[in-house]
Amino acid sequence: MRYLYHKIGTYYAFALFFFAIMLFAWPMVFFYKTVWPNDESKKLRCHNFVCKFFRWLIKRVPFAKVEADLSGNAFKKPAIVISNHQSQIDLLSILMLSPKIVAVTNSWVWNFPVYKPILSYLEFYPNGGGVDNMEEKFSSLIERGYSILIFPEGTRSADCKVLKFHRGAFYLAEKLHADILPIYLDGAGKALPKGGVMQRETVHVRIGNRVSADDTSMGSNYREMTRAWHKHYIAYENKEIDTL
């Protein structure tokens, strides 16, 4: 009976997200695209709306409670944002932190007909072609003050263990001479496990210390950074360190 209760809660969470996108996000993005002048301030207003919409939505996800710093202070200066990846609520939990975050999504999310018009207008990008092929686009975003979220693991971990890191985020950080801002998610993989159902759990979104582009403590090139950050997140997972 308890499993059935949580399974119903899981279906409710996905239905809520789908219909909220259709009834609120879709019309508002269409409004921003067609009614207001096509300029940078309009794009930022739309990002602000989406950020507030995600904050509203995350509070209505059953069982899970997300705790995070919503001041947005960490994102006043652009960076490459990295995070461990455990659950389908990870993206929602990070995008609600600030309107100045865009994300690299996987291909199925990008190509889903309901999401694609919104993600395209907000300048999110799919990871199918490799982030190194989108250097020019990401450079423009950084120059305009947006931080770029990339999950180095590329996929959700089924057991909350940190998977192998891919080089894309660190390649971009090196090429764009961008800071790296780490985020640590705790509890997301228990709140909604990969292939599982919603569980009663508190999800903590912790924002670490920014590592300057000129700081070589985590490596002097993207290969070294990939290895160093992977070891760092494993150490965090094993509770050998708190955060950076």
Tab-separated table of C-alpha atoms in Angstrom:
chain	number	residue	atom	x	y	z
A	1	MET	CA	0.000	0.000	0.000
A	2	ARG	CA	2.828	2.395	0.856
A	3	TYR	CA	4.504	1.702	-2.506
A	4	LEU	CA	1.227	2.363	-4.329
A	5	TYR	CA	0.837	5.644	-2.440
A	6	HIS	CA	4.298	6.781	-3.525
A	7	LYS	CA	3.750	5.574	-7.083
A	8	ILE	CA	0.593	7.673	-7.323
A	9	GLY	CA	2.591	10.606	-5.962
A	10	THR	CA	5.189	10.039	-8.695
A	11	TYR	CA	2.560	10.063	-11.448
A	12	TYR	CA	1.065	13.174	-9.901
A	13	ALA	CA	4.469	14.923	-9.904
A	14	PHE	CA	5.065	14.212	-13.595
A	15	ALA	CA	1.502	15.166	-14.532
A	16	LEU	CA	1.819	18.389	-12.532
A	17	PHE	CA	5.032	19.302	-14.300
A	18	PHE	CA	3.633	18.506	-17.759
A	19	PHE	CA	0.364	20.387	-17.352
A	20	ALA	CA	2.012	23.325	-15.569
A	21	ILE	CA	4.379	23.679	-18.537
A	22	MET	CA	1.453	23.531	-20.964
A	23	LEU	CA	-0.864	25.877	-19.055
A	24	PHE	CA	1.599	28.446	-17.725
A	25	ALA	CA	5.106	28.266	-19.183
A	26	TRP	CA	4.109	27.684	-22.807
A	27	PRO	CA	1.698	30.658	-23.029
A	28	MET	CA	4.078	32.992	-21.201
A	29	VAL	CA	7.064	32.133	-23.385
A	30	PHE	CA	4.883	32.578	-26.475
A	31	PHE	CA	3.846	35.975	-25.089
A	32	TYR	CA	7.447	37.053	-24.533
A	33	LYS	CA	8.431	35.899	-28.021
A	34	THR	CA	5.626	37.614	-29.905
A	35	VAL	CA	4.412	40.640	-27.946
A	36	TRP	CA	7.367	42.407	-26.350
A	37	PRO	CA	10.267	43.934	-28.308
A	38	ASN	CA	12.979	41.492	-29.229
A	39	ASP	CA	15.830	42.660	-27.030
A	40	GLU	CA	18.053	41.425	-24.216
A	41	SER	CA	15.817	42.821	-21.452
A	42	LYS	CA	12.872	40.831	-22.808
A	43	LYS	CA	14.923	37.633	-22.769
A	44	LEU	CA	15.946	38.274	-19.161
A	45	ARG	CA	12.318	38.931	-18.156
A	46	CYS	CA	11.419	35.564	-19.597
A	47	HIS	CA	14.248	33.893	-17.677
A	48	ASN	CA	12.974	35.602	-14.525
A	49	PHE	CA	9.504	34.226	-15.115
A	50	VAL	CA	10.797	30.681	-15.682
A	51	CYS	CA	12.968	30.849	-12.546
A	52	LYS	CA	9.996	31.943	-10.410
A	53	PHE	CA	7.815	29.326	-12.094
A	54	PHE	CA	10.285	26.582	-11.128
A	55	ARG	CA	10.360	27.856	-7.538
A	56	TRP	CA	6.582	27.660	-7.456
A	57	LEU	CA	6.582	24.215	-9.059
A	58	ILE	CA	9.212	22.590	-6.827
A	59	LYS	CA	7.163	23.409	-3.735
A	60	ARG	CA	4.292	21.350	-5.137
A	61	VAL	CA	6.253	18.195	-5.869
A	62	PRO	CA	4.914	15.562	-3.446
A	63	PHE	CA	7.120	14.135	-0.672
A	64	ALA	CA	10.325	15.977	-1.645
A	65	LYS	CA	11.346	19.182	0.111
A	66	VAL	CA	14.081	21.218	-1.552
A	67	GLU	CA	16.282	23.501	0.528
A	68	ALA	CA	18.498	25.990	-1.279
A	69	ASP	CA	19.890	29.516	-1.180
A	70	LEU	CA	17.596	31.509	-3.471
A	71	SER	CA	19.363	34.860	-3.116
A	72	GLY	CA	21.095	34.392	-6.477
A	73	ASN	CA	24.262	36.070	-5.180
A	74	ALA	CA	26.501	33.255	-6.406
A	75	PHE	CA	25.411	33.896	-10.001
A	76	LYS	CA	26.031	37.633	-10.245
A	77	LYS	CA	29.160	36.796	-12.220
A	78	PRO	CA	28.929	34.159	-14.992
A	79	ALA	CA	30.563	30.765	-14.638
A	80	ILE	CA	30.484	27.199	-15.835
A	81	VAL	CA	28.237	25.527	-13.254
A	82	ILE	CA	28.836	21.847	-12.542
A	83	SER	CA	26.908	19.430	-10.327
A	84	ASN	CA	26.513	15.786	-9.485
A	85	HIS	CA	23.476	14.228	-11.177
A	86	GLN	CA	21.113	11.858	-9.384
A	87	SER	CA	17.509	12.547	-10.325
A	88	GLN	CA	15.047	14.099	-12.735
A	89	ILE	CA	14.445	16.884	-10.231
A	90	ASP	CA	18.106	17.979	-10.345
A	91	LEU	CA	17.637	20.392	-13.236
A	92	LEU	CA	14.571	21.959	-11.658
A	93	SER	CA	16.378	22.312	-8.324
A	94	ILE	CA	19.277	24.213	-9.895
A	95	LEU	CA	17.442	26.366	-12.437
A	96	MET	CA	15.305	27.833	-9.669
A	97	LEU	CA	18.435	29.304	-8.038
A	98	SER	CA	18.784	32.178	-10.495
A	99	PRO	CA	17.332	33.455	-13.788
A	100	LYS	CA	20.892	33.835	-15.062
A	101	ILE	CA	21.433	30.089	-15.597
A	102	VAL	CA	21.077	28.238	-18.889
A	103	ALA	CA	21.599	24.508	-19.170
A	104	VAL	CA	22.969	21.873	-21.497
A	105	THR	CA	20.261	19.202	-21.648
A	106	ASN	CA	20.232	15.682	-23.015
A	107	SER	CA	18.838	15.121	-26.486
A	108	TRP	CA	15.497	13.556	-25.528
A	109	VAL	CA	14.578	16.503	-23.306
A	110	TRP	CA	15.594	18.969	-26.010
A	111	ASN	CA	13.615	17.150	-28.716
A	112	PHE	CA	10.457	16.650	-26.627
A	113	PRO	CA	7.834	18.769	-28.475
A	114	VAL	CA	6.457	20.380	-25.299
A	115	TYR	CA	9.862	21.516	-24.046
A	116	LYS	CA	11.726	22.366	-27.245
A	117	PRO	CA	10.154	25.788	-28.036
A	118	ILE	CA	10.765	26.930	-24.469
A	119	LEU	CA	14.319	25.576	-24.239
A	120	SER	CA	15.209	27.010	-27.639
A	121	TYR	CA	13.979	30.495	-26.747
A	122	LEU	CA	15.814	30.413	-23.413
A	123	GLU	CA	18.988	29.413	-25.298
A	124	PHE	CA	19.430	26.025	-23.679
A	125	TYR	CA	21.373	23.580	-25.827
A	126	PRO	CA	21.373	19.800	-26.357
A	127	ASN	CA	24.534	17.858	-25.629
A	128	GLY	CA	24.197	15.614	-28.676
A	129	GLY	CA	26.745	17.459	-30.796
A	130	GLY	CA	29.299	17.932	-28.033
A	131	VAL	CA	29.744	21.187	-26.157
A	132	ASP	CA	33.085	21.851	-27.841
A	133	ASN	CA	31.123	22.495	-31.067
A	134	MET	CA	29.080	25.242	-29.391
A	135	GLU	CA	31.934	27.343	-28.081
A	136	GLU	CA	30.816	30.494	-29.929
A	137	LYS	CA	27.241	30.279	-28.619
A	138	PHE	CA	28.368	29.725	-25.043
A	139	SER	CA	30.872	32.559	-25.317
A	140	SER	CA	27.984	34.902	-26.172
A	141	LEU	CA	26.012	33.721	-23.146
A	142	ILE	CA	28.970	34.228	-20.805
A	143	GLU	CA	29.538	37.730	-22.190
A	144	ARG	CA	25.872	38.545	-21.499
A	145	GLY	CA	26.194	37.443	-17.882
A	146	TYR	CA	24.644	33.954	-18.018
A	147	SER	CA	26.128	30.947	-16.255
A	148	ILE	CA	26.076	27.617	-18.089
A	149	LEU	CA	24.988	24.487	-16.228
A	150	ILE	CA	26.558	21.214	-17.336
A	151	PHE	CA	26.311	17.876	-15.541
A	152	PRO	CA	29.791	16.351	-16.079
A	153	GLU	CA	28.438	12.824	-15.581
A	154	GLY	CA	26.105	13.295	-18.534
A	155	THR	CA	23.443	11.017	-17.068
A	156	ARG	CA	21.760	10.292	-13.739
A	157	SER	CA	23.434	7.926	-11.326
A	158	ALA	CA	21.183	5.007	-10.396
A	159	ASP	CA	22.753	4.520	-6.954
A	160	CYS	CA	23.811	8.132	-6.175
A	161	LYS	CA	27.449	7.187	-6.713
A	162	VAL	CA	29.421	9.699	-8.767
A	163	LEU	CA	29.894	8.420	-12.318
A	164	LYS	CA	32.735	9.108	-14.724
A	165	PHE	CA	33.109	12.804	-15.599
A	166	HIS	CA	33.136	13.917	-19.232
A	167	ARG	CA	35.441	16.712	-20.304
A	168	GLY	CA	32.912	19.105	-21.898
A	169	ALA	CA	32.349	21.457	-18.954
A	170	PHE	CA	36.062	21.808	-18.270
A	171	TYR	CA	36.948	22.184	-21.946
A	172	LEU	CA	34.518	25.105	-22.114
A	173	ALA	CA	35.862	26.624	-18.914
A	174	GLU	CA	39.371	26.537	-20.381
A	175	LYS	CA	38.416	27.837	-23.835
A	176	LEU	CA	36.172	30.618	-22.506
A	177	HIS	CA	38.485	31.429	-19.594
A	178	ALA	CA	35.451	31.065	-17.321
A	179	ASP	CA	35.221	30.421	-13.598
A	180	ILE	CA	33.854	27.089	-12.369
A	181	LEU	CA	31.067	27.112	-9.785
A	182	PRO	CA	30.360	23.716	-8.145
A	183	ILE	CA	26.947	22.697	-6.852
A	184	TYR	CA	26.379	19.678	-4.628
A	185	LEU	CA	23.035	17.857	-4.573
A	186	ASP	CA	22.209	15.723	-1.559
A	187	GLY	CA	19.075	13.592	-1.336
A	188	ALA	CA	17.805	14.073	-4.886
A	189	GLY	CA	18.595	10.471	-5.816
A	190	LYS	CA	16.638	9.288	-2.794
A	191	ALA	CA	13.711	11.653	-3.370
A	192	LEU	CA	13.263	10.386	-6.932
A	193	PRO	CA	15.616	7.482	-7.744
A	194	LYS	CA	16.374	6.639	-11.349
A	195	GLY	CA	13.667	4.186	-12.385
A	196	GLY	CA	11.989	4.490	-8.967
A	197	VAL	CA	9.137	6.360	-7.303
A	198	MET	CA	8.975	9.526	-5.213
A	199	GLN	CA	10.124	9.168	-1.604
A	200	ARG	CA	9.820	11.439	1.406
A	201	GLU	CA	13.190	13.159	1.450
A	202	THR	CA	14.791	16.566	1.927
A	203	VAL	CA	16.950	17.638	-1.010
A	204	HIS	CA	19.813	19.972	-0.145
A	205	VAL	CA	21.223	22.158	-2.913
A	206	ARG	CA	24.614	23.416	-1.758
A	207	ILE	CA	26.519	26.058	-3.701
A	208	GLY	CA	30.275	25.724	-3.359
A	209	ASN	CA	33.037	28.280	-3.704
A	210	ARG	CA	33.781	29.656	-7.143
A	211	VAL	CA	37.128	28.632	-8.655
A	212	SER	CA	38.591	31.454	-10.718
A	213	ALA	CA	39.692	30.848	-14.291
A	214	ASP	CA	43.206	31.844	-13.213
A	215	ASP	CA	43.247	29.384	-10.296
A	216	THR	CA	45.194	26.223	-11.199
A	217	SER	CA	44.516	24.390	-7.920
A	218	MET	CA	42.107	22.079	-9.755
A	219	GLY	CA	44.335	21.678	-12.804
A	220	SER	CA	45.944	23.823	-15.466
A	221	ASN	CA	44.086	22.316	-18.437
A	222	TYR	CA	40.731	20.657	-19.052
A	223	ARG	CA	42.070	17.094	-18.771
A	224	GLU	CA	43.582	17.780	-15.361
A	225	MET	CA	40.430	19.624	-14.264
A	226	THR	CA	38.222	16.724	-15.320
A	227	ARG	CA	40.203	14.295	-13.161
A	228	ALA	CA	40.563	16.684	-10.221
A	229	TRP	CA	36.893	17.621	-10.072
A	230	HIS	CA	35.867	13.980	-10.383
A	231	LYS	CA	38.057	13.076	-7.406
A	232	HIS	CA	36.681	16.082	-5.532
A	233	TYR	CA	33.050	14.999	-5.964
A	234	ILE	CA	33.900	11.423	-4.969
A	235	ALA	CA	35.565	12.769	-1.820
A	236	TYR	CA	32.433	14.819	-1.120
A	237	GLU	CA	30.237	11.775	-1.704
A	238	ASN	CA	32.369	9.774	0.753
A	239	LYS	CA	32.091	12.627	3.302
A	240	GLU	CA	35.866	13.091	3.263
A	241	ILE	CA	35.280	16.807	2.645
A	242	ASP	CA	32.350	19.171	3.152
A	243	THR	CA	32.266	21.387	0.045
A	244	LEU	CA	34.879	23.407	-1.790
